Coordinates of C-alpha atoms and ligand atoms in Angstrom, one line a residue:
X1 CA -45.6 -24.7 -8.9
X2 CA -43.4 -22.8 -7.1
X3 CA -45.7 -21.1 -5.1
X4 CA -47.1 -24.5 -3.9
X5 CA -43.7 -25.9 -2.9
X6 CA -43.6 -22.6 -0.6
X7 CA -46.6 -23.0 0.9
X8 CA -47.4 -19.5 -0.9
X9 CA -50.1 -18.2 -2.5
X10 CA -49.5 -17.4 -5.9
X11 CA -51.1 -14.3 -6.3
X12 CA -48.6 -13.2 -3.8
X13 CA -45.9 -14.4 -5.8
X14 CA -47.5 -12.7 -9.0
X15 CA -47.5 -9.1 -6.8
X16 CA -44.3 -9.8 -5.5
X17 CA -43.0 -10.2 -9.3
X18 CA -45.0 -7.2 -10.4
X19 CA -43.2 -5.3 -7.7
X20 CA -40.1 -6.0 -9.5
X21 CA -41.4 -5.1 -12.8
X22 CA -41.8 -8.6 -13.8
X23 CA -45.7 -9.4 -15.6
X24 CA -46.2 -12.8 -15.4
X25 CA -49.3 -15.7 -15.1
X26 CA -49.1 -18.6 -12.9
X27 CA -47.8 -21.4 -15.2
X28 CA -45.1 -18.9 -17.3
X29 CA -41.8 -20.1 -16.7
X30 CA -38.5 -18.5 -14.5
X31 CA -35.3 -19.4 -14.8
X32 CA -32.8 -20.5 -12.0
X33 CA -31.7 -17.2 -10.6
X34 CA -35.7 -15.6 -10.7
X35 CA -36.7 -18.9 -8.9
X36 CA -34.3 -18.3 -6.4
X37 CA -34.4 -14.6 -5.5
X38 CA -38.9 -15.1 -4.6
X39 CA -38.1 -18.0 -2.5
X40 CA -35.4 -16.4 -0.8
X41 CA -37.9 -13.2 -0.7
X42 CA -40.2 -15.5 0.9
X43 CA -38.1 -16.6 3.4
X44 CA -36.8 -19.9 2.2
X45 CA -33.4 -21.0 1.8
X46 CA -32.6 -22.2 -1.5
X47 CA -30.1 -24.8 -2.5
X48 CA -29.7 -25.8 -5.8
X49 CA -29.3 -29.5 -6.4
X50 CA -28.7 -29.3 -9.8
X51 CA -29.2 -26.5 -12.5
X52 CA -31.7 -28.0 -14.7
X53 CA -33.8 -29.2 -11.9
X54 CA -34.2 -25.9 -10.7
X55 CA -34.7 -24.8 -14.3
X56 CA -37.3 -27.1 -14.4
X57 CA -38.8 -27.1 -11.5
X58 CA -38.8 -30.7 -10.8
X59 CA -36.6 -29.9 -7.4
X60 CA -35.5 -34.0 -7.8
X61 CA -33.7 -34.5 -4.5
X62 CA -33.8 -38.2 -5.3
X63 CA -29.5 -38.2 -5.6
X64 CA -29.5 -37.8 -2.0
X65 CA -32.2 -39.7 -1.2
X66 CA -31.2 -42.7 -3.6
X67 CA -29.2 -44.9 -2.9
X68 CA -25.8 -44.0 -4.7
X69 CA -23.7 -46.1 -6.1
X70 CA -20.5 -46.8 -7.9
X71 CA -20.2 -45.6 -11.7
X72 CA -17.1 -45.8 -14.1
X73 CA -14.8 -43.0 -14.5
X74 CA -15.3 -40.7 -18.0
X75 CA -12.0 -40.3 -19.5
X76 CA -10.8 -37.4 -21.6
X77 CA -7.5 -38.1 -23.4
X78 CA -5.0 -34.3 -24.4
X79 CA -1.9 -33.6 -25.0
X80 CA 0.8 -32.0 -27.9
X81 CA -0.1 -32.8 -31.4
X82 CA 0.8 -36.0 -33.1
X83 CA 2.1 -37.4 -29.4
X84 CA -0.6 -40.4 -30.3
X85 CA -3.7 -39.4 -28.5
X86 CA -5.8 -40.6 -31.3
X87 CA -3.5 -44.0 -31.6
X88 CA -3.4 -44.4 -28.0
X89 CA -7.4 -44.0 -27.9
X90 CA -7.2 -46.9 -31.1
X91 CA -5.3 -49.2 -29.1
X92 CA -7.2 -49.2 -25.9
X93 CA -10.5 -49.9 -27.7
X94 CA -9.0 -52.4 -30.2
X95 CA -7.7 -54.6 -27.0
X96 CA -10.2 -54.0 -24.5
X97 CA -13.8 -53.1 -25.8
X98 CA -16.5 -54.8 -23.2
X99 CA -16.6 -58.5 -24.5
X100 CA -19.7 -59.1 -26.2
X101 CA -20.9 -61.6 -29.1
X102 CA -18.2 -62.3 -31.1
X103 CA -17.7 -59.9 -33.7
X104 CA -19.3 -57.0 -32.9
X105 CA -18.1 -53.9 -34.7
X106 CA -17.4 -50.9 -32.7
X107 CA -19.3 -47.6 -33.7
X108 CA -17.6 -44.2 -33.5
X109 CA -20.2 -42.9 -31.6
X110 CA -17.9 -40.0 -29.3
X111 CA -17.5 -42.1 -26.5
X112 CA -16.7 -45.6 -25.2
X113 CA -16.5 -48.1 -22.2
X114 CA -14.0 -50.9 -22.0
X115 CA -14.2 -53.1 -19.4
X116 CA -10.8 -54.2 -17.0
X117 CA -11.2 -56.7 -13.7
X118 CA -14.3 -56.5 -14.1
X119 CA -14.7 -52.2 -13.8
X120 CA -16.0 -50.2 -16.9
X121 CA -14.0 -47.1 -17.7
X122 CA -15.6 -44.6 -20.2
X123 CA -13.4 -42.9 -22.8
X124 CA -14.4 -40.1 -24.5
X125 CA -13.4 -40.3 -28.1
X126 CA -13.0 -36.8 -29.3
X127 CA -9.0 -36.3 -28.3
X128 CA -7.4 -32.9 -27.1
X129 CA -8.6 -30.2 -24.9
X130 CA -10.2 -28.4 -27.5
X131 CA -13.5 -30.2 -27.5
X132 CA -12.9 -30.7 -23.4
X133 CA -13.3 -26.9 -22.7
X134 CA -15.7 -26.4 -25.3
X135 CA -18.0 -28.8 -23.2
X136 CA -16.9 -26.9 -20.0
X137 CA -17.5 -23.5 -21.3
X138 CA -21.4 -25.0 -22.5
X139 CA -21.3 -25.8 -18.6
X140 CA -20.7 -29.6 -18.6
X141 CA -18.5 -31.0 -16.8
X142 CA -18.0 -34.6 -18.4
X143 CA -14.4 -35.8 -17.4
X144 CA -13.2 -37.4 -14.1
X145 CA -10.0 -37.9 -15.2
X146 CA -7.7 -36.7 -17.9
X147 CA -5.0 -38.5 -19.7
X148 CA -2.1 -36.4 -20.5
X149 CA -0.1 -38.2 -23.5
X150 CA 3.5 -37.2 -24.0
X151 CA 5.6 -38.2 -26.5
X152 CA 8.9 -39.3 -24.9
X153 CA 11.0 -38.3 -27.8
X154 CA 9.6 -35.3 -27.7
X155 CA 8.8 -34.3 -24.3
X156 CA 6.7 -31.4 -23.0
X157 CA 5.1 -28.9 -25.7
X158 CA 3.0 -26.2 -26.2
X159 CA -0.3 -28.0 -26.0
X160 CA 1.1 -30.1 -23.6
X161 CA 1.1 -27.3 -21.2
X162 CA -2.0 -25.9 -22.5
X163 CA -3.9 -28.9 -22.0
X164 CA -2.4 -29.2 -18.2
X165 CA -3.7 -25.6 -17.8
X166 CA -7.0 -26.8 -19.5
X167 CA -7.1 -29.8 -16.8
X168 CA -6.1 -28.0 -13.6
X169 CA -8.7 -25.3 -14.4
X170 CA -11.7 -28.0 -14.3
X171 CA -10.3 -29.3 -11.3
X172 CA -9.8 -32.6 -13.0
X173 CA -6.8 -35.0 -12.3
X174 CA -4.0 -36.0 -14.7
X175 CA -2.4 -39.2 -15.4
X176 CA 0.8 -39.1 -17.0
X177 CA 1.1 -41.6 -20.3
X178 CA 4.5 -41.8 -21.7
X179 CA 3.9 -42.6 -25.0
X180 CA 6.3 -44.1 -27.9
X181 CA 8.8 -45.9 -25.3
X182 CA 9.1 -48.2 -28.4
X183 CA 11.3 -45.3 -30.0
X184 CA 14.8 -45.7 -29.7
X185 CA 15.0 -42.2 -28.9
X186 CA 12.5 -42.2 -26.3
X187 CA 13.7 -40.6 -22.8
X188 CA 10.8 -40.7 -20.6
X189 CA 13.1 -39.6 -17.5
X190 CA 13.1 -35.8 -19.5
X191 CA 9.2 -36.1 -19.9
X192 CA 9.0 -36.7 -15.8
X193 CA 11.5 -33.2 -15.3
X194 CA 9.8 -31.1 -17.9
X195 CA 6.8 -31.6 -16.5
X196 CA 8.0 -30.4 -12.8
X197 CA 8.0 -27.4 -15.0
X198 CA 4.5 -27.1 -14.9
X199 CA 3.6 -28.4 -11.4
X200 CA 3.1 -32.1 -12.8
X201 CA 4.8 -34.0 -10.0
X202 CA 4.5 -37.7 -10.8
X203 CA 5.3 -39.6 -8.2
X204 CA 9.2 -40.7 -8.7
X205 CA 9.4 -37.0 -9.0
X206 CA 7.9 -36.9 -5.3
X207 CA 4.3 -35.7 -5.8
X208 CA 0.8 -37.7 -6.2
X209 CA 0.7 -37.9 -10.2
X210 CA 0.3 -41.2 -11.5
X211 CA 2.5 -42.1 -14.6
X212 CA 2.9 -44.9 -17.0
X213 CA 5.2 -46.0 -20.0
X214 CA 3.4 -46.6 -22.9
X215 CA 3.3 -48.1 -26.2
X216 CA 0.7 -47.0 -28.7
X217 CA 1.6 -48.3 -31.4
X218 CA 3.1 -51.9 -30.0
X219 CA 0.3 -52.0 -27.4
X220 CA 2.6 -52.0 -24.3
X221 CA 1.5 -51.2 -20.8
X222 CA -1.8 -50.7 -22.0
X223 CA -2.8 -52.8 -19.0
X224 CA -1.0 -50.3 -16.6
X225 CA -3.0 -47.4 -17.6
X226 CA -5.9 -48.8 -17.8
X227 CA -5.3 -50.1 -13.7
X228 CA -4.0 -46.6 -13.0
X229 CA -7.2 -45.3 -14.6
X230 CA -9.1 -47.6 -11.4
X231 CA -7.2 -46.6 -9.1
X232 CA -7.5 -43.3 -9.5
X233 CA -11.4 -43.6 -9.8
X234 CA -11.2 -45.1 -6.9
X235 CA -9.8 -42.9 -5.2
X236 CA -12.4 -40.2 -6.5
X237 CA -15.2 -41.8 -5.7
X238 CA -17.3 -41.7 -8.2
X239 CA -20.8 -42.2 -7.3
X240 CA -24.2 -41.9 -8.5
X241 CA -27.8 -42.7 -8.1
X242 CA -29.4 -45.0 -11.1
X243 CA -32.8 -44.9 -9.9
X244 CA -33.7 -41.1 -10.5
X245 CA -34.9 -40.2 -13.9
X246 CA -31.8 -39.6 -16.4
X247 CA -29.9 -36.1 -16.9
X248 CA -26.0 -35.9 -18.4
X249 CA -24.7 -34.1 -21.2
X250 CA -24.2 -34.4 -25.1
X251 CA -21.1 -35.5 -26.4
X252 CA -21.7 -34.9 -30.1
X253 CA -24.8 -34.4 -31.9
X254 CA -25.3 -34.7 -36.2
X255 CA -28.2 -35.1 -38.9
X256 CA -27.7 -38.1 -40.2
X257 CA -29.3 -38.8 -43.4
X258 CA -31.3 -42.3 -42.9
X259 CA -31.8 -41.8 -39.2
X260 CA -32.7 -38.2 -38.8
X261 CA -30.6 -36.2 -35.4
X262 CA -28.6 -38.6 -33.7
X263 CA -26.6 -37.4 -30.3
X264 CA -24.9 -38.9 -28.4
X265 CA -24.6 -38.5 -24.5
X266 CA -23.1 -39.5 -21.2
X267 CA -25.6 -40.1 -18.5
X268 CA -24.6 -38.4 -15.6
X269 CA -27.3 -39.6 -13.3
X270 CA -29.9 -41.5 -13.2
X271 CA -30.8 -44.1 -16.0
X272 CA -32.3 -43.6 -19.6
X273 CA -34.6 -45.4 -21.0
X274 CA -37.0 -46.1 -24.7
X275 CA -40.0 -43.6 -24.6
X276 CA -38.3 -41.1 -22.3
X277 CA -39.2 -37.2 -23.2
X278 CA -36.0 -35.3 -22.6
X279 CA -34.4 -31.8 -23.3
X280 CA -31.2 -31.2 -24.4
X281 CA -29.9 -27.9 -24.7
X282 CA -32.5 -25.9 -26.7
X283 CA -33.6 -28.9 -28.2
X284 CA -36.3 -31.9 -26.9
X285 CA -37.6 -35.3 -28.5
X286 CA -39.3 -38.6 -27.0
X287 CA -36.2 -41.3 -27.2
X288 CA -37.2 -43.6 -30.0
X289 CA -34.0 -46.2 -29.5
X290 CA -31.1 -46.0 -27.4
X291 CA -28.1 -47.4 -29.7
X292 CA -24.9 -48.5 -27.2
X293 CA -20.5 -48.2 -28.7
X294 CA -21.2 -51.5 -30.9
X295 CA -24.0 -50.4 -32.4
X296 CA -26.8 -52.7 -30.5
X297 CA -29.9 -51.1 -29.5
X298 CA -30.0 -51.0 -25.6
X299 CA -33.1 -51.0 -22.8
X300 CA -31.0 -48.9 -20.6
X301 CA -28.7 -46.6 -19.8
X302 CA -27.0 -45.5 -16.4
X303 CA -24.5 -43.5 -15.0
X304 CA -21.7 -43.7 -17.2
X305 CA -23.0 -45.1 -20.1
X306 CA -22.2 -43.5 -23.6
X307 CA -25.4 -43.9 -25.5
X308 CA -26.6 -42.8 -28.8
X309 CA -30.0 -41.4 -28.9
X310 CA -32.7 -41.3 -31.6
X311 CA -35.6 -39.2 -31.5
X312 CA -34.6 -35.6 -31.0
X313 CA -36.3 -33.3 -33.1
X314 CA -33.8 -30.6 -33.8
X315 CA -29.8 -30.9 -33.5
X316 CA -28.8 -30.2 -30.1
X317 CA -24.3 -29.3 -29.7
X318 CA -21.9 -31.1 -28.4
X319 CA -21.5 -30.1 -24.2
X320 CA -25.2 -28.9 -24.0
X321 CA -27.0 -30.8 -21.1
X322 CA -29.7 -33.1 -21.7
X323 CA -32.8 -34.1 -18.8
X324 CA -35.8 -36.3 -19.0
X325 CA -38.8 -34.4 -18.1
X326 CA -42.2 -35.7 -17.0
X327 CA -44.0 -35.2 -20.5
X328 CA -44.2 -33.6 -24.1
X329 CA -45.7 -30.2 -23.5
X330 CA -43.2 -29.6 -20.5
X331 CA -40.4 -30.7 -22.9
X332 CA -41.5 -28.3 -25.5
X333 CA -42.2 -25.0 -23.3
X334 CA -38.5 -25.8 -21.9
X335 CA -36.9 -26.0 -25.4
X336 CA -38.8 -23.0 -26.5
X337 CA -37.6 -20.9 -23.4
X338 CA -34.3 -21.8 -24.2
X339 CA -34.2 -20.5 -27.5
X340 CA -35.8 -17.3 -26.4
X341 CA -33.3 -17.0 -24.0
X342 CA -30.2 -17.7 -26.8
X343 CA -32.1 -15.3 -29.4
X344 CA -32.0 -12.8 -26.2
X345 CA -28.3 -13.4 -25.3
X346 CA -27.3 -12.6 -29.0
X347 CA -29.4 -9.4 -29.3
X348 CA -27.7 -8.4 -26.2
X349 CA -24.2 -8.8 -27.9
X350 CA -25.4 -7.7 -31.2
X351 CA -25.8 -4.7 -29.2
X352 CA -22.8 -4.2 -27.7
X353 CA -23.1 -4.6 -24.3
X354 CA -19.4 -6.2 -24.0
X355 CA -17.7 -6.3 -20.6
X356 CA -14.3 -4.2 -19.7
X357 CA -12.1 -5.2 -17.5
X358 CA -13.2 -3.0 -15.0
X359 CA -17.0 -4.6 -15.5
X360 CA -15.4 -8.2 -15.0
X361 CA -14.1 -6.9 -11.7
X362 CA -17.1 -5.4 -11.1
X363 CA -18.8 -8.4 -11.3
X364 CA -16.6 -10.9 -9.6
X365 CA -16.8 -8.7 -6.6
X366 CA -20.4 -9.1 -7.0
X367 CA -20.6 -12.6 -6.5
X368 CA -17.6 -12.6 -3.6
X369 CA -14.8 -13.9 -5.6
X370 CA -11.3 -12.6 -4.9
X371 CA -9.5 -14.4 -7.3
X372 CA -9.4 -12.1 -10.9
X373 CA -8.3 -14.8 -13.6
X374 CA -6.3 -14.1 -16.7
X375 CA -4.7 -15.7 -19.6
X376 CA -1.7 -13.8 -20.8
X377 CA -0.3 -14.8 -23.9
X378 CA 3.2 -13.0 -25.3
X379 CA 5.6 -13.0 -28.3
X380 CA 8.4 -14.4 -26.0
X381 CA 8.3 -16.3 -22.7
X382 CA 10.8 -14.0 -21.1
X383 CA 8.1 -11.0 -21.4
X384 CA 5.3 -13.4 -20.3
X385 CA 7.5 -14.3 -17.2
X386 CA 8.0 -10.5 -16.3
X387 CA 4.3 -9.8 -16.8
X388 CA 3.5 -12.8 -14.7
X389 CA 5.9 -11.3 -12.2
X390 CA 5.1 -8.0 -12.3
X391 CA 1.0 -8.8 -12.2
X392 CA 1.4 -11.6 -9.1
X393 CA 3.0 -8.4 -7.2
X394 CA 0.0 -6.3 -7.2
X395 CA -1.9 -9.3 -5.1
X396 CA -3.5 -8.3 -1.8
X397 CA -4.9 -10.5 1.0
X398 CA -8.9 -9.4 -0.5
X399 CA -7.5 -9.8 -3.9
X400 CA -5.1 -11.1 -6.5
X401 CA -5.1 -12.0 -10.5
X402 CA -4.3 -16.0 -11.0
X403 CA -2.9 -16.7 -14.1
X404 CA -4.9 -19.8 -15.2
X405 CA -2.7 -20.3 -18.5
X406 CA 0.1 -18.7 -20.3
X407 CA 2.2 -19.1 -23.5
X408 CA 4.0 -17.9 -26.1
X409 CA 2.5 -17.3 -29.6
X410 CA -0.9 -15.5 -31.0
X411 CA -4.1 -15.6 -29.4
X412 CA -6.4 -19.1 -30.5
X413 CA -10.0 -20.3 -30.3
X414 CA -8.7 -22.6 -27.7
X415 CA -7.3 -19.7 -25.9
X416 CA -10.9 -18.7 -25.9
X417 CA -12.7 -21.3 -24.9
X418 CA -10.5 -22.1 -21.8
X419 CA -11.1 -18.1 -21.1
X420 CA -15.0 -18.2 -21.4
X421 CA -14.9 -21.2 -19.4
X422 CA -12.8 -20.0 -16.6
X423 CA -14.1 -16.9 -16.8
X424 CA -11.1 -15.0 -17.4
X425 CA -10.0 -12.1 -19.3
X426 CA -7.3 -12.3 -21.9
X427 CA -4.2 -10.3 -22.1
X428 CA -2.1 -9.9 -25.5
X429 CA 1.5 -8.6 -25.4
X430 CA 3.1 -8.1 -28.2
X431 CA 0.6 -10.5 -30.2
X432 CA -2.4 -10.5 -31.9
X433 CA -5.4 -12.9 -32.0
X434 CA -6.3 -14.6 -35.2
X435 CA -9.3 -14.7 -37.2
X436 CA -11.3 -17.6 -35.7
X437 CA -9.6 -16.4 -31.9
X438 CA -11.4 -12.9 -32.6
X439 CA -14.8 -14.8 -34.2
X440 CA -14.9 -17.1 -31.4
X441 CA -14.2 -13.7 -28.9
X442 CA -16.9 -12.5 -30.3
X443 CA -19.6 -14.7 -30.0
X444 CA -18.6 -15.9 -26.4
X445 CA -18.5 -12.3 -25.1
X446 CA -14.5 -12.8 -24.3
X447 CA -12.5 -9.8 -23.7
X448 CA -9.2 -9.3 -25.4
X449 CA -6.8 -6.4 -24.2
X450 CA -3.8 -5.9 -26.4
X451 CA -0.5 -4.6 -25.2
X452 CA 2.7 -3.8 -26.0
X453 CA 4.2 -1.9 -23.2
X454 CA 4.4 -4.3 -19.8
X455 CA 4.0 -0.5 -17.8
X456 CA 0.4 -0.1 -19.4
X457 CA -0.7 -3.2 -18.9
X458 CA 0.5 -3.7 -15.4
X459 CA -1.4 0.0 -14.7
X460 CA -4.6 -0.9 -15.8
X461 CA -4.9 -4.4 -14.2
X462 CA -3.9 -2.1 -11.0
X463 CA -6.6 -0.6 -11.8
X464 CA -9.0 -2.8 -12.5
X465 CA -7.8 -4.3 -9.5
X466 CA -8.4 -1.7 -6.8
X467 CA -12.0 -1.1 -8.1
X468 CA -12.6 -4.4 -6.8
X469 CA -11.3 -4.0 -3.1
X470 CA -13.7 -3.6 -0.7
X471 CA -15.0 0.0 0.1
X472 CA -14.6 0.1 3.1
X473 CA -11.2 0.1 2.8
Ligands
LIG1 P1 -2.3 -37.3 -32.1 O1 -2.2 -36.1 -33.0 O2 -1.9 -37.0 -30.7 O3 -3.7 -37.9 -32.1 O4 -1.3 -38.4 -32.6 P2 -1.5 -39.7 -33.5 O5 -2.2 -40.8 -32.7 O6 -2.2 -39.3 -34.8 O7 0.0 -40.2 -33.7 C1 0.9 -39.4 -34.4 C2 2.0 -40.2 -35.0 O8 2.7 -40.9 -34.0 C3 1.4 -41.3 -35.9 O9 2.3 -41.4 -37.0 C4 1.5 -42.6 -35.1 O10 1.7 -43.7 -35.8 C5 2.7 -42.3 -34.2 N1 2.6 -43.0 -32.9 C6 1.6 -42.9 -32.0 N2 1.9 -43.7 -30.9 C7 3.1 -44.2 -31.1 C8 3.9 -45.1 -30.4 O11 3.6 -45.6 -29.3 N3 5.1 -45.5 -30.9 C9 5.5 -45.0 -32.1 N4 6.7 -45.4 -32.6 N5 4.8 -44.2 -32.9 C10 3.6 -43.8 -32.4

C-alpha cells in the first residue's frame, strides 16, 4: 500500500527493507516511524496527519479537506484533595445535564456534556490529575481546558500545585474555581496571591487566567463557570471535521457482567456510528450500540461526544486511542500488531535495557530537543529551591534542564506518570519513592536518581548535560 501511494514498486521497497535487515512480504504491516524512514528514502516528504492514520495506513487527509467545524470544549476538573472536585462535578451535572425527556437518569459513564446558551461543554468525570496524565502518558490528549478547584478556606496545596504543573505541562489552560465561598471562613483574595506563587495570574492579579467564586455545595456561580468555560473555548478554537470516519480516545473501559466490555470514549474527530469496525488500543470490535450520558442508545456520535460503546472484544484502558478502520480483518491484524508490539516492549524491559541519564540526553539530542526536563522532589522546599537554583545555573544557550514540577515529600505514581508523560527524568533528594512510585517506575521505564548531597547531584546533571552539547563545540 505504501508502495502504491509512492508511485514505487514494491519489490523495490521489499530490497530496500532487506538492505536494512528488515524481511518482509508486501501486505506485513510497519509501524509509523518504518513507514516514514522508506518514503523519505524514496524521496518523499512525509507529514504525519495523525499517528494512527499513519499506523494504519489510511493517510485520511479528510480533516483538512473537510469542512471543520465548531465542537465543545472537553473539560478535566483537578485540584487539592477534598477542595470539592467531585461535588463541584455533582453540581454542574445535577443543574445543567442537556434537557432531554423528562426524567432521564444520568449514567456514570466517565464523561458528560451539559448544554449552556445553547453550547455543549464536555466534562470528563474522573476528577484529579491522576487519571489526566495517565491518559497523556498513554498519548492522548483529551482536555481543552482544565478546571483548577481551590478551596478558599484552604487555599493553595500540594496537589494544587501538582495539578498546575500537570496542566502547564500539556499545554492546556486553567480556569481558576474558587470553591466553598459559602464558608464563613472563605478568603478567596489569599487563593488569587498564593497562586501568583505558581505563575497562576488570574486576571485582578494582572494576567489572562480566568477565575470564578463558587459554591459547590449551594450551587452558586455555577452559571459563571460554565460561561467562562465558553469563553475560553472560544477563544481556543476548537474545531473539527464530522464527516471523516471517527478516531478519539477511551476514557474508561470495564467487563461488565450482562453487557460484556463496555468503554467509553471521546470522539475526537470525525463521527461514530452502529456497525463501525474500530481499534482501540490493542483491542478491536464492530460497534454493536452506541449508549449516550443518560443511558439512551444513540445513531451518532461527533466530535465531542462522550459515548459508551458495545461490542469490543477484549478490554481496551482508559487513554488508549480508538479508530474506525475499513473492515474486520484490517481491524484484527492492527490489534494483533499491537499486542506484539506491547509483548515486545515488556521483554525489552524484562531485560533490562533501562535508560541513564546520560542515554535520556543522548536521546533528546537525537531528536533536536534542547530542553532536558526534570522532576525534583526533596524532603524540604528550601533544599528543592537550592537544587532548582543551582541546576537552572548550568543552562546554556544549546541547552538547559526545565524543571517541569517540584515538591516536597516522597516520590508517587503521580510523580511518575507526569514524568513518563513529559518525558522527564526524576530526581530524589533526601527522599525515597514508595512502593507503587517504584512499581509504576518500573513498568513505564522511568528513571529515578536518588540523592542526598546537592554537590553530586548538581555534578552529574553537569554531566549529563555537556554530553548533550553539540560536538562541534
Ligand atoms: P474532592 O476530594 O476534591 O473531590 O472533594 P469533595 O467534592 O469530595 O468535597 C470534599 C468535602 O468538601 C465534602 O465534605 C463536601 O461536602 C465539601 N464541599 C465541597 N464543596 C463545598 C462547598 O462549596 N461548600 C462547602 N461548605 N463545602 C463543600
Amino acid at each position: 500500500e505504501l508502495s502504491q501511494r509512492m508511485a514505487e514498486r514494491s519489490v523495490d521497497v521489499i530490497k530496500f527493507l532487506m538492505k536494512e535487515g528488515q524481511m518482509m512480504k508486501p501486505g506485513d504491516i510497519i509501524d509509523a516511524d518504518l513507514a516514514e524512514l522508506i518514503a523519505s528514502e524514496f524521496g518523499h516528504t512525509v507529514k504525519r496527519v495523525s499517528e494512527s492514520d499513519v499506523e494504519l495506513g489510511i493517510f485520511n487527509v479528510a480533516d483538512e479537506g473537510g469542512e471543520l467545524v465548531s465542537r465543545p470544549p472537553v473539560v478535566t476538573i483537578m485540584g487539592h484533595v477534598d477542595h470539592g472536585k467531585t461535588s463541584l462535578l455533582d453540581a454542574i451535572r445535577d443543574a445543567n445535564v442537556v434537557s432531554g425527556e423528562a426524567g432521564g437518569i444520568t449514567q456514570h459513564i466517565g464523561a458528560y456534556q451539559v448544554e449552556k446558551n445553547g453550547k455543549l461543554i464536555t466534562f470528563i468525570d474522573t476528577p484529579g490529575h491522576a487519571a489526566f496524565t495517565a491518559m497523556r502518558a498513554r498519548g492522548a490528549q483529551a482536555t481543552d481546558i482544565a478546571i483548577l478547584v481551590v478551596a478558599a478556606d484552604d487555599s493553595v496545596m500540594p496537589q494544587t500545585v501538582e495539578s498546575i504543573n500537570h496542566a502547564k505541562a500539556a499545554g492546556v489552560p486553567i480556569i481558576v474555581a474558587i470553591n466553598k465561598i459559602d464558608k464563613p471562613s472563605a478568603d478567596p483574595q489569599k487563593v488569587r496571591t498564593g497562586l501568583l506563587q505558581h505563575e497562576v495570574f488570574v486576571e485582578s492579579m494582572g494576567g489572562e487566567v480566568l477565575d470564578v467564586e463558587v459554591s459547590a455545595i449551594k450551587h452558586t456561580n455555577l452559571d459563571k463557570l460554565l460561561d467562562a468555560i465558553l469563553l475560553q473555548a472560544e477563544l481556543l478554537d476548537l474545531k473539527a471535521n464530522p464527516t471523516r470516519t471517527a478516531e478519539g480516545v477511551v476514557v474508561e473501559a470495564k467487563l461488565d457482567r450482562g453487557r460484556g466490555s463496555v468503554a467509553t470514549v471521546l470522539v475526537q474527530t470525525g463521527t461514530l456510528r452502529p456497525g463501525d469496525i474500530l481499534v482501540a488500543g490493542d483491542q478491536w470490535g464492530r460497534v454493536r450500540a452506541l449508549v449516550n450520558d443518560r443511558g439512551e442508545q444513540v445513531k451518532e456520535a461527533g466530535p465531542a461526544f462522550p459515548v459508551e460503546i458495545l461490542g469490543i472484544q477484549g478490554t481496551p484502558q482508559a487513554g488508549d486511542r480508538f479508530a474506525v478502520v475499513e473492515n474486520e480483518g484490517r481491524a484484527r491484524e492492527i490489534a494483533e500488531y499491537r499486542q506484539r508490539l506491547a509483548r515486545d516492549k515488556a521483554a525489552a524491559r524484562q531485560s533490562g535495557t533501562r535508560g541513564s541519564l546520560e542515554q535520556m540526553m543522548t536521546q533528546l539530542q537525537d531528536t533536536g530537543s534542547q530542553e532536558f526536563p526534570l522532576l525534583i522532589k526533596g524532603d524540604v522546599q528550601g533544599s528543592i529551591e537550592a537544587i532548582a537554583g543551582a541546576i537552572d545555573k548550568l543552562g546554556t544557550d544549546e541547552v538547559r534542564a526545565r524543571i517541569i514540577h517540584s515538591g516536597a515529600g516522597g516520590i508517587t505514581e503521580s510523580d511518575i506518570s507526569l514524568a513518563e508523560a513529559s518525558g522527564a527524568a526524576i530526581i530524589g533528594f533526601n527522599v525515597r519513592a514508595n512502593k507503587q512510585a517504584r512499581d509504576a517506575a518500573e513498568r513505564d521505564g522511568v528513571e529515578i536518581r536518588y540523592y542526598n548531597i546537592i554537590y553530586d547531584l548538581v555534578d552529574d546533571v553537569k554531566a549529563a548535560m555537556s554530553g548533550m552539547l553539540s560536538p562541534e563545540r
